Amino acid sequence: MGDHAHDSSDFLTDKSAKIFVAGHRGLVGSAIVRKLQSLGFTNLVLRSHSELDLTRQSDVDSFFAAEKPRFVILVAAKVGGIHANNTYPADFIAINLQIQTNVIDSSFRHGVKKLLFLGSSCIYPKLAPQPIPENALLTGPLEPTNEWYAIAKIAGIKMCQAYRIQYGWDAISGMPTNLYGPNDNFHPENSHVLPALMRRFHEAKVNKAKQVVVWGTGSPLREFLHVDDLADAVVFLMDKYSGLEHLNVGSGKEVTIKDLAELVKEVVGFEGDLLWDTSKPDGTPRKLMDSSKLLGLGWTPKISLKDGLFDTYKWYVENVVEQ
């Protein structure tokens, strides 16, 4: 059970294997389903929240007893921004711990061959070294605004490791960087920086506004990964990786918020001015994950930021604007 064990799990050889994608309707889950379908997998088990409440232990156990999937990809989670985390901390820790514990334990007890748990880059200490290596986990205090969510995700990583150590069970974890793409959240109040910019430039274009004002100086550096690249990495990990350590999944490419805003402006086709309100705060100066371990195993991201933004904007116009 070495850290980079290459005992290929035959994940790609049997396209009729039953795969449970938990959380298939969100940004990440929907991309994983698209990827698996494009590869010819024919036996995906999908349940909406109304069909299966993953926080209910007995319901989850009954589901696994009846369906007996061979593989599980766990992306279901309660997610939200700073405001939501501050307002509903009990929900963020309790619901995520319940989902993870129920799915991981039932998977093991009902004979699942391999499970992949997906977390988030917020598991790392607030003052982690940049780029952030996997071994920065638990080396310092978390960002207080989302520690409830982060603690749950850290527990999920540790649970996968514990089941591997005690039972020799093939449970692995991946921690993606900032993601974007089709099915992202474009809500005006609680979306992340990239979809928020896209929405603002689109609305400015439609309303023929003269300018868009963005907070800060535009100097912070951020990393983005298109969700279809993450889905590709998920398949790679299911097929190739059986290690104890969680692996970072990032693009390894940084962009300033200023360059990101200019690129989104170009993709959207907004022809007015972009102004920076430097009286407003910038946020963390740099946030980049060190994904060299995954890259060293032979995976590489394929979608450039510009191509990914065009793809995302097309989806936004067709699915959000026209609703």
Coordinates of N, CA and C in Angstrom, one line a residue, residues 48-251:
S48 N -30.8 11.9 -6.7 CA -30.9 13.3 -6.3 C -31.1 13.3 -4.8
H49 N -31.0 14.5 -4.2 CA -31.2 14.6 -2.8 C -32.6 14.2 -2.3
S50 N -33.6 14.4 -3.2 CA -35.0 14.0 -2.8 C -35.1 12.5 -2.9
E51 N -34.3 11.8 -3.7 CA -34.4 10.4 -3.8 C -33.6 9.7 -2.7
L52 N -32.5 10.3 -2.3 CA -31.6 9.7 -1.2 C -31.0 10.8 -0.4
D53 N -31.3 10.9 0.8 CA -30.7 11.9 1.7 C -29.5 11.3 2.4
L54 N -28.3 11.8 1.9 CA -27.1 11.2 2.4 C -26.8 11.4 3.8
T55 N -27.5 12.3 4.5 CA -27.3 12.6 5.9 C -28.0 11.5 6.8
R56 N -28.9 10.7 6.2 CA -29.6 9.7 6.9 C -28.9 8.3 6.8
Q57 N -28.3 7.9 7.9 CA -27.5 6.7 7.9 C -28.3 5.5 7.4
S58 N -29.5 5.3 7.9 CA -30.2 4.0 7.6 C -30.6 4.0 6.1
D59 N -30.9 5.2 5.5 CA -31.2 5.3 4.1 C -30.0 5.0 3.2
V60 N -28.9 5.5 3.7 CA -27.6 5.3 2.9 C -27.3 3.8 2.9
D61 N -27.4 3.2 4.1 CA -27.1 1.8 4.3 C -28.0 0.9 3.4
S62 N -29.3 1.2 3.4 CA -30.2 0.5 2.6 C -29.9 0.6 1.1
F63 N -29.5 1.8 0.7 CA -29.2 2.1 -0.7 C -28.0 1.2 -1.1
F64 N -26.9 1.2 -0.3 CA -25.7 0.4 -0.6 C -26.0 -1.1 -0.6
A65 N -26.8 -1.5 0.3 CA -27.2 -2.9 0.4 C -27.9 -3.4 -0.8
A66 N -28.8 -2.5 -1.4 CA -29.6 -2.8 -2.6 C -28.8 -2.7 -3.8
E67 N -28.0 -1.6 -4.0 CA -27.3 -1.3 -5.2 C -26.0 -2.0 -5.4
K68 N -25.2 -2.1 -4.3 CA -23.9 -2.7 -4.3 C -23.0 -2.2 -5.4
P69 N -22.7 -0.8 -5.4 CA -21.8 -0.3 -6.5 C -20.4 -0.8 -6.3
R70 N -19.7 -0.9 -7.4 CA -18.3 -1.4 -7.3 C -17.3 -0.2 -7.0
F71 N -17.7 1.0 -7.5 CA -16.9 2.2 -7.3 C -17.7 3.3 -6.8
V72 N -17.2 4.2 -6.0 CA -17.9 5.3 -5.5 C -17.0 6.6 -5.6
I73 N -17.6 7.6 -6.2 CA -17.0 9.0 -6.3 C -17.8 9.9 -5.4
L74 N -17.2 10.4 -4.3 CA -18.0 11.2 -3.3 C -17.7 12.7 -3.5
V75 N -18.6 13.4 -4.1 CA -18.4 14.8 -4.3 C -19.6 15.6 -3.6
A76 N -20.6 14.9 -3.1 CA -21.7 15.5 -2.4 C -21.2 16.3 -1.2
A77 N -21.6 17.5 -1.0 CA -21.2 18.3 0.1 C -22.2 19.5 0.2
K78 N -22.2 20.1 1.4 CA -22.9 21.4 1.6 C -21.8 22.4 1.4
V79 N -21.9 23.3 0.4 CA -20.9 24.3 0.2 C -21.6 25.7 0.2
G80 N -20.7 26.7 0.4 CA -21.2 28.1 0.4 C -20.0 29.0 0.7
G81 N -20.3 30.3 0.5 CA -19.3 31.3 0.7 C -19.1 31.7 2.1
I82 N -18.4 32.8 2.3 CA -18.1 33.3 3.7 C -19.3 33.6 4.5
H83 N -20.3 34.3 3.9 CA -21.5 34.7 4.6 C -22.2 33.4 5.1
A84 N -22.4 32.5 4.2 CA -23.1 31.2 4.6 C -22.4 30.5 5.7
N85 N -21.1 30.4 5.6 CA -20.3 29.7 6.6 C -20.4 30.4 8.0
N86 N -20.4 31.7 8.0 CA -20.6 32.5 9.2 C -22.0 32.3 9.8
T87 N -23.0 32.2 8.9 CA -24.4 32.2 9.4 C -24.8 30.8 9.8
Y88 N -24.3 29.8 9.1 CA -24.8 28.4 9.4 C -23.7 27.5 9.7
P89 N -22.8 27.8 10.7 CA -21.6 26.9 10.9 C -22.0 25.5 11.3
A90 N -23.1 25.3 12.1 CA -23.5 24.0 12.5 C -23.9 23.1 11.3
D91 N -24.6 23.8 10.3 CA -24.9 23.0 9.1 C -23.7 22.6 8.3
F92 N -22.7 23.5 8.2 CA -21.5 23.1 7.4 C -20.7 22.0 8.0
I93 N -20.6 22.0 9.4 CA -19.8 20.9 10.0 C -20.7 19.6 10.1
A94 N -21.9 19.7 10.5 CA -22.7 18.5 10.7 C -23.1 17.8 9.5
I95 N -23.6 18.6 8.5 CA -24.1 17.9 7.3 C -23.0 17.3 6.5
N96 N -21.8 17.9 6.4 CA -20.7 17.3 5.7 C -20.1 16.1 6.4
L97 N -20.0 16.2 7.7 CA -19.6 15.0 8.5 C -20.5 13.8 8.3
Q98 N -21.8 14.1 8.3 CA -22.8 13.1 8.2 C -22.7 12.4 6.8
I99 N -22.7 13.2 5.7 CA -22.6 12.7 4.4 C -21.4 11.8 4.2
Q100 N -20.2 12.4 4.6 CA -19.0 11.6 4.4 C -19.0 10.3 5.2
T101 N -19.3 10.4 6.5 CA -19.2 9.2 7.3 C -20.2 8.1 6.8
N102 N -21.4 8.5 6.5 CA -22.4 7.5 6.0 C -21.9 6.9 4.7
V103 N -21.4 7.7 3.7 CA -21.1 7.1 2.4 C -19.8 6.3 2.5
I104 N -18.8 6.8 3.2 CA -17.5 6.1 3.3 C -17.7 4.8 4.1
D105 N -18.4 4.8 5.2 CA -18.6 3.6 6.0 C -19.4 2.5 5.3
S106 N -20.6 3.0 4.7 CA -21.4 2.1 4.0 C -20.7 1.5 2.7
S107 N -19.9 2.3 2.1 CA -19.1 1.8 0.9 C -18.2 0.7 1.3
F108 N -17.5 0.9 2.4 CA -16.6 -0.2 2.9 C -17.4 -1.5 3.3
R109 N -18.5 -1.3 4.1 CA -19.2 -2.5 4.6 C -20.0 -3.2 3.5
H110 N -20.3 -2.6 2.4 CA -21.0 -3.2 1.3 C -20.2 -3.6 0.1
G111 N -18.9 -3.7 0.3 CA -18.0 -4.3 -0.7 C -17.6 -3.4 -1.8
V112 N -17.7 -2.1 -1.7 CA -17.2 -1.2 -2.8 C -15.7 -1.4 -2.9
K113 N -15.2 -1.5 -4.2 CA -13.8 -1.9 -4.4 C -12.9 -0.6 -4.2
K114 N -13.4 0.5 -4.6 CA -12.5 1.7 -4.5 C -13.4 3.0 -4.3
L115 N -13.0 3.9 -3.5 CA -13.7 5.1 -3.3 C -12.8 6.3 -3.4
L116 N -13.3 7.3 -4.1 CA -12.5 8.6 -4.2 C -13.3 9.7 -3.5
F117 N -12.7 10.3 -2.5 CA -13.3 11.5 -1.8 C -12.7 12.8 -2.3
L118 N -13.5 13.7 -2.7 CA -13.0 15.0 -3.2 C -13.3 16.1 -2.1
G119 N -12.2 16.8 -1.8 CA -12.3 17.9 -0.8 C -12.2 19.3 -1.5
S120 N -11.4 20.1 -0.9 CA -11.2 21.5 -1.4 C -9.9 22.1 -0.8
S121 N -9.4 23.1 -1.5 CA -8.2 23.7 -1.1 C -8.3 24.4 0.2
C122 N -9.5 24.6 0.7 CA -9.6 25.4 2.0 C -9.2 24.6 3.2
I123 N -8.8 23.3 3.0 CA -8.4 22.5 4.1 C -7.0 22.9 4.6
Y124 N -6.3 23.7 3.9 CA -5.0 24.1 4.3 C -4.9 25.3 5.2
P125 N -3.9 25.4 6.0 CA -3.7 26.5 6.9 C -3.8 27.9 6.2
K126 N -4.3 28.8 6.9 CA -4.5 30.2 6.3 C -3.1 30.7 5.8
L127 N -2.0 30.4 6.6 CA -0.7 30.9 6.2 C 0.2 29.8 5.6
A128 N -0.4 28.9 4.9 CA 0.4 27.8 4.3 C 1.4 28.4 3.3
P129 N 2.5 27.7 3.1 CA 3.5 28.1 2.1 C 2.9 28.0 0.7
Q130 N 3.4 28.9 -0.2 CA 2.9 28.9 -1.5 C 4.0 28.5 -2.5
P131 N 3.8 27.6 -3.5 CA 2.6 26.8 -3.7 C 2.3 25.9 -2.5
I132 N 1.1 25.5 -2.2 CA 0.8 24.7 -1.1 C 1.0 23.2 -1.3
P133 N 1.9 22.6 -0.6 CA 2.1 21.1 -0.8 C 1.1 20.3 0.1
E134 N 1.0 19.1 -0.3 CA 0.0 18.2 0.5 C 0.4 18.2 2.0
N135 N 1.7 18.2 2.3 CA 2.1 18.0 3.7 C 2.0 19.3 4.5
A136 N 1.4 20.3 3.9 CA 1.0 21.5 4.7 C -0.2 21.3 5.6
L137 N -0.9 20.2 5.3 CA -2.2 19.9 6.0 C -1.9 19.8 7.5
L138 N -2.7 20.5 8.3 CA -2.6 20.4 9.8 C -1.3 21.0 10.4
T139 N -0.7 21.9 9.7 CA 0.5 22.5 10.2 C 0.3 23.9 10.8
G140 N -1.0 24.4 10.8 CA -1.3 25.7 11.3 C -2.8 26.0 11.3
P141 N -3.2 27.1 11.9 CA -4.6 27.4 12.0 C -5.3 27.6 10.6
L142 N -6.5 27.3 10.5 CA -7.3 27.4 9.3 C -7.8 28.8 9.1
E143 N -8.3 29.1 7.9 CA -9.0 30.4 7.7 C -10.3 30.4 8.5
P144 N -10.4 31.3 9.5 CA -11.6 31.2 10.4 C -12.9 31.2 9.7
T145 N -13.0 31.9 8.6 CA -14.3 32.0 8.0 C -14.9 30.7 7.4
N146 N -14.1 29.7 7.1 CA -14.7 28.5 6.6 C -14.1 27.3 7.3
E147 N -13.7 27.4 8.6 CA -13.1 26.3 9.3 C -14.1 25.2 9.5
W148 N -15.4 25.5 9.6 CA -16.4 24.4 9.9 C -16.4 23.4 8.7
Y149 N -16.4 24.0 7.5 CA -16.4 23.2 6.3 C -15.1 22.4 6.2
A150 N -14.0 23.2 6.4 CA -12.6 22.6 6.3 C -12.4 21.5 7.3
I151 N -12.8 21.6 8.5 CA -12.7 20.5 9.5 C -13.4 19.3 9.0
A152 N -14.6 19.4 8.5 CA -15.3 18.2 8.0 C -14.5 17.6 6.8
K153 N -14.0 18.4 5.9 CA -13.2 17.8 4.8 C -11.9 17.2 5.3
I154 N -11.3 17.7 6.2 CA -10.1 17.1 6.8 C -10.4 15.8 7.4
A155 N -11.6 15.7 8.1 CA -12.0 14.5 8.7 C -12.3 13.4 7.6
G156 N -12.8 13.8 6.5 CA -13.0 12.9 5.4 C -11.7 12.3 4.9
I157 N -10.7 13.1 4.7 CA -9.3 12.7 4.3 C -8.8 11.6 5.3
K158 N -8.9 12.0 6.6 CA -8.4 11.1 7.6 C -9.2 9.8 7.7
M159 N -10.5 9.9 7.5 CA -11.3 8.7 7.5 C -10.9 7.7 6.4
C160 N -10.7 8.2 5.2 CA -10.2 7.4 4.1 C -8.8 6.8 4.5
Q161 N -8.0 7.5 5.1 CA -6.7 7.0 5.5 C -6.8 5.9 6.5
A162 N -7.7 6.2 7.5 CA -7.9 5.2 8.6 C -8.4 3.9 8.1
Y163 N -9.4 3.9 7.2 CA -9.9 2.7 6.6 C -8.9 1.9 5.8
R164 N -8.0 2.7 5.1 CA -6.9 2.0 4.4 C -5.9 1.3 5.4
I165 N -5.6 2.1 6.4 CA -4.6 1.5 7.4 C -5.2 0.3 8.1
Q166 N -6.4 0.4 8.6 CA -7.0 -0.6 9.4 C -7.5 -1.8 8.6
Y167 N -8.1 -1.6 7.4 CA -8.7 -2.6 6.7 C -8.0 -2.9 5.3
G168 N -7.0 -2.1 4.9 CA -6.4 -2.3 3.6 C -7.4 -2.0 2.5
W169 N -8.3 -1.1 2.8 CA -9.4 -0.7 1.8 C -8.9 0.5 0.9
D170 N -9.2 0.4 -0.4 CA -8.7 1.4 -1.3 C -9.6 2.6 -1.4
A171 N -9.4 3.5 -0.4 CA -10.0 4.8 -0.3 C -9.0 5.9 -0.5
I172 N -9.2 6.8 -1.5 CA -8.3 7.8 -1.8 C -8.9 9.2 -1.8
S173 N -8.1 10.2 -1.7 CA -8.7 11.6 -1.6 C -8.0 12.5 -2.6
G174 N -8.7 13.4 -3.2 CA -8.2 14.5 -4.1 C -8.7 15.8 -3.6
M175 N -7.8 16.8 -3.7 CA -8.1 18.2 -3.2 C -8.0 19.2 -4.4
P176 N -9.1 19.5 -5.0 CA -9.0 20.4 -6.2 C -8.8 21.9 -5.8
T177 N -8.2 22.6 -6.7 CA -8.0 24.1 -6.6 C -9.4 24.7 -6.9
N178 N -9.4 26.1 -7.1 CA -10.6 26.8 -7.5 C -11.1 26.3 -8.9
L179 N -12.3 25.9 -8.9 CA -12.9 25.3 -10.1 C -13.9 26.3 -10.8
Y180 N -14.1 26.1 -12.1 CA -15.1 26.9 -12.8 C -15.6 26.0 -14.0
G181 N -16.7 26.4 -14.6 CA -17.2 25.7 -15.7 C -18.7 25.7 -15.7
P182 N -19.3 24.9 -16.7 CA -20.7 24.7 -16.7 C -21.3 24.2 -15.4
N183 N -22.5 24.7 -15.1 CA -23.2 24.4 -13.8 C -22.6 25.1 -12.6
D184 N -21.7 26.1 -12.8 CA -21.2 26.9 -11.7 C -22.3 27.8 -11.1
N185 N -22.1 28.3 -10.0 CA -23.1 29.2 -9.3 C -22.8 30.7 -9.7
F186 N -23.8 31.2 -10.4 CA -23.7 32.6 -10.9 C -24.5 33.6 -10.1
H187 N -24.9 33.1 -8.9 CA -25.8 34.0 -8.1 C -25.1 35.3 -7.8
P188 N -25.9 36.4 -7.8 CA -25.3 37.7 -7.6 C -24.7 37.9 -6.3
E189 N -25.2 37.3 -5.2 CA -24.7 37.6 -3.9 C -23.6 36.6 -3.4
N190 N -23.7 35.3 -3.8 CA -22.8 34.4 -3.1 C -22.0 33.5 -4.1
S191 N -21.6 34.1 -5.3 CA -20.8 33.3 -6.2 C -19.3 33.6 -6.0
H192 N -18.5 32.8 -6.6 CA -17.0 33.0 -6.5 C -16.6 34.0 -7.5
V193 N -15.3 34.4 -7.4 CA -14.8 35.5 -8.2 C -15.0 35.4 -9.7
L194 N -14.7 34.2 -10.2 CA -14.8 34.1 -11.7 C -16.2 34.2 -12.2
P195 N -17.2 33.4 -11.7 CA -18.6 33.6 -12.2 C -19.1 34.9 -11.9
A196 N -18.7 35.5 -10.8 CA -19.2 36.9 -10.4 C -18.8 37.9 -11.5
L197 N -17.5 37.8 -11.9 CA -17.0 38.7 -12.9 C -17.8 38.5 -14.2
M198 N -18.0 37.3 -14.6 CA -18.6 36.9 -15.8 C -20.0 37.5 -15.8
R199 N -20.8 37.3 -14.8 CA -22.1 37.9 -14.7 C -22.1 39.4 -14.8
R200 N -21.2 40.1 -14.1 CA -21.2 41.5 -14.0 C -20.8 42.1 -15.4
F201 N -19.9 41.5 -16.1 CA -19.5 42.0 -17.4 C -20.7 41.7 -18.4
H202 N -21.3 40.6 -18.3 CA -22.5 40.3 -19.2 C -23.6 41.3 -19.0
E203 N -23.9 41.5 -17.7 CA -25.0 42.5 -17.4 C -24.7 43.9 -17.9
A204 N -23.4 44.3 -17.7 CA -22.9 45.6 -18.2 C -23.1 45.7 -19.7
K205 N -22.7 44.6 -20.4 CA -22.8 44.6 -21.9 C -24.3 44.7 -22.3
V206 N -25.1 43.9 -21.7 CA -26.6 44.0 -22.0 C -27.2 45.3 -21.8
N207 N -26.8 46.0 -20.6 CA -27.3 47.3 -20.2 C -26.6 48.4 -20.9
K208 N -25.6 48.1 -21.7 CA -24.8 49.1 -22.4 C -24.1 50.1 -21.4
A209 N -23.6 49.5 -20.3 CA -23.0 50.4 -19.3 C -21.6 50.9 -19.8
K210 N -21.2 52.0 -19.3 CA -19.9 52.6 -19.7 C -18.7 51.9 -19.0
Q211 N -19.0 51.4 -17.8 CA -17.8 50.9 -17.0 C -18.3 49.8 -16.0
V212 N -17.3 49.0 -15.6 CA -17.5 48.0 -14.6 C -16.4 48.3 -13.5
V213 N -16.9 48.4 -12.3 CA -15.9 48.7 -11.2 C -15.7 47.4 -10.4
V214 N -14.4 47.0 -10.2 CA -14.1 45.8 -9.5 C -13.3 46.2 -8.3
W215 N -13.5 45.5 -7.2 CA -12.8 45.8 -5.9 C -11.4 45.4 -5.9
G216 N -10.6 46.2 -5.3 CA -9.2 46.0 -5.0 C -8.3 46.5 -6.1
T217 N -7.0 46.0 -6.1 CA -6.0 46.5 -7.1 C -5.9 45.5 -8.2
G218 N -6.4 44.3 -8.1 CA -6.3 43.3 -9.2 C -5.0 42.6 -9.1
S219 N -4.2 42.8 -8.0 CA -2.8 42.2 -7.9 C -2.8 40.8 -7.4
P220 N -3.8 40.3 -6.6 CA -3.7 38.9 -6.1 C -3.7 37.9 -7.2
L221 N -2.9 36.8 -6.9 CA -2.7 35.7 -7.8 C -3.6 34.6 -7.4
R222 N -4.3 34.0 -8.4 CA -5.2 32.9 -8.2 C -5.0 31.8 -9.2
E223 N -5.4 30.6 -8.9 CA -5.3 29.4 -9.8 C -6.7 28.9 -10.1
F224 N -6.9 28.6 -11.3 CA -8.2 28.1 -11.7 C -8.0 26.8 -12.6
L225 N -9.0 25.9 -12.4 CA -9.0 24.6 -13.1 C -10.4 24.4 -13.7
H226 N -10.5 24.2 -15.0 CA -11.8 23.9 -15.6 C -12.3 22.6 -15.0
V227 N -13.6 22.5 -14.7 CA -14.2 21.3 -14.0 C -14.1 20.1 -14.9
D228 N -14.0 20.2 -16.2 CA -13.8 19.1 -17.1 C -12.4 18.5 -17.0
D229 N -11.4 19.4 -16.7 CA -10.1 18.9 -16.4 C -10.1 18.1 -15.0
L230 N -10.8 18.6 -14.0 CA -10.9 17.9 -12.8 C -11.5 16.5 -13.0
A231 N -12.6 16.5 -13.8 CA -13.2 15.2 -14.1 C -12.3 14.2 -14.7
D232 N -11.4 14.7 -15.6 CA -10.4 13.9 -16.2 C -9.4 13.4 -15.2
A233 N -9.0 14.3 -14.2 CA -8.1 13.9 -13.1 C -8.8 12.8 -12.2
V234 N -10.1 12.9 -12.0 CA -10.8 11.9 -11.2 C -10.7 10.6 -11.8
V235 N -10.9 10.5 -13.1 CA -10.8 9.2 -13.8 C -9.4 8.7 -13.7
F236 N -8.4 9.5 -13.9 CA -7.0 9.2 -13.8 C -6.7 8.6 -12.4
L237 N -7.1 9.3 -11.4 CA -6.9 8.8 -10.0 C -7.6 7.5 -9.7
M238 N -8.8 7.3 -10.2 CA -9.5 6.1 -9.9 C -8.8 4.9 -10.6
D239 N -8.2 5.2 -11.7 CA -7.5 4.2 -12.5 C -6.1 3.9 -12.0
K240 N -5.4 5.0 -11.6 CA -3.9 4.8 -11.4 C -3.4 5.0 -10.0
Y241 N -4.2 5.6 -9.1 CA -3.6 6.0 -7.8 C -4.3 5.2 -6.7
S242 N -3.4 4.6 -5.8 CA -3.9 3.9 -4.6 C -3.0 4.2 -3.5
G243 N -2.8 5.5 -3.1 CA -1.9 5.8 -2.1 C -2.7 6.3 -0.8
L244 N -1.9 6.4 0.3 CA -2.4 6.9 1.5 C -2.7 8.4 1.5
E245 N -1.7 9.1 0.9 CA -1.8 10.5 1.0 C -2.8 11.1 0.0
H246 N -3.5 12.2 0.4 CA -4.4 12.9 -0.5 C -3.5 13.6 -1.5
L247 N -4.1 13.9 -2.7 CA -3.3 14.5 -3.8 C -4.0 15.8 -4.2
N248 N -3.2 16.9 -4.3 CA -3.7 18.1 -4.9 C -4.0 18.0 -6.3
V249 N -5.1 18.7 -6.8 CA -5.4 18.6 -8.2 C -5.6 20.1 -8.6
G250 N -4.6 20.6 -9.3 CA -4.6 22.0 -9.8 C -4.0 22.1 -11.2
S251 N -4.1 23.3 -11.7 CA -3.6 23.6 -13.1 C -2.1 23.9 -13.0

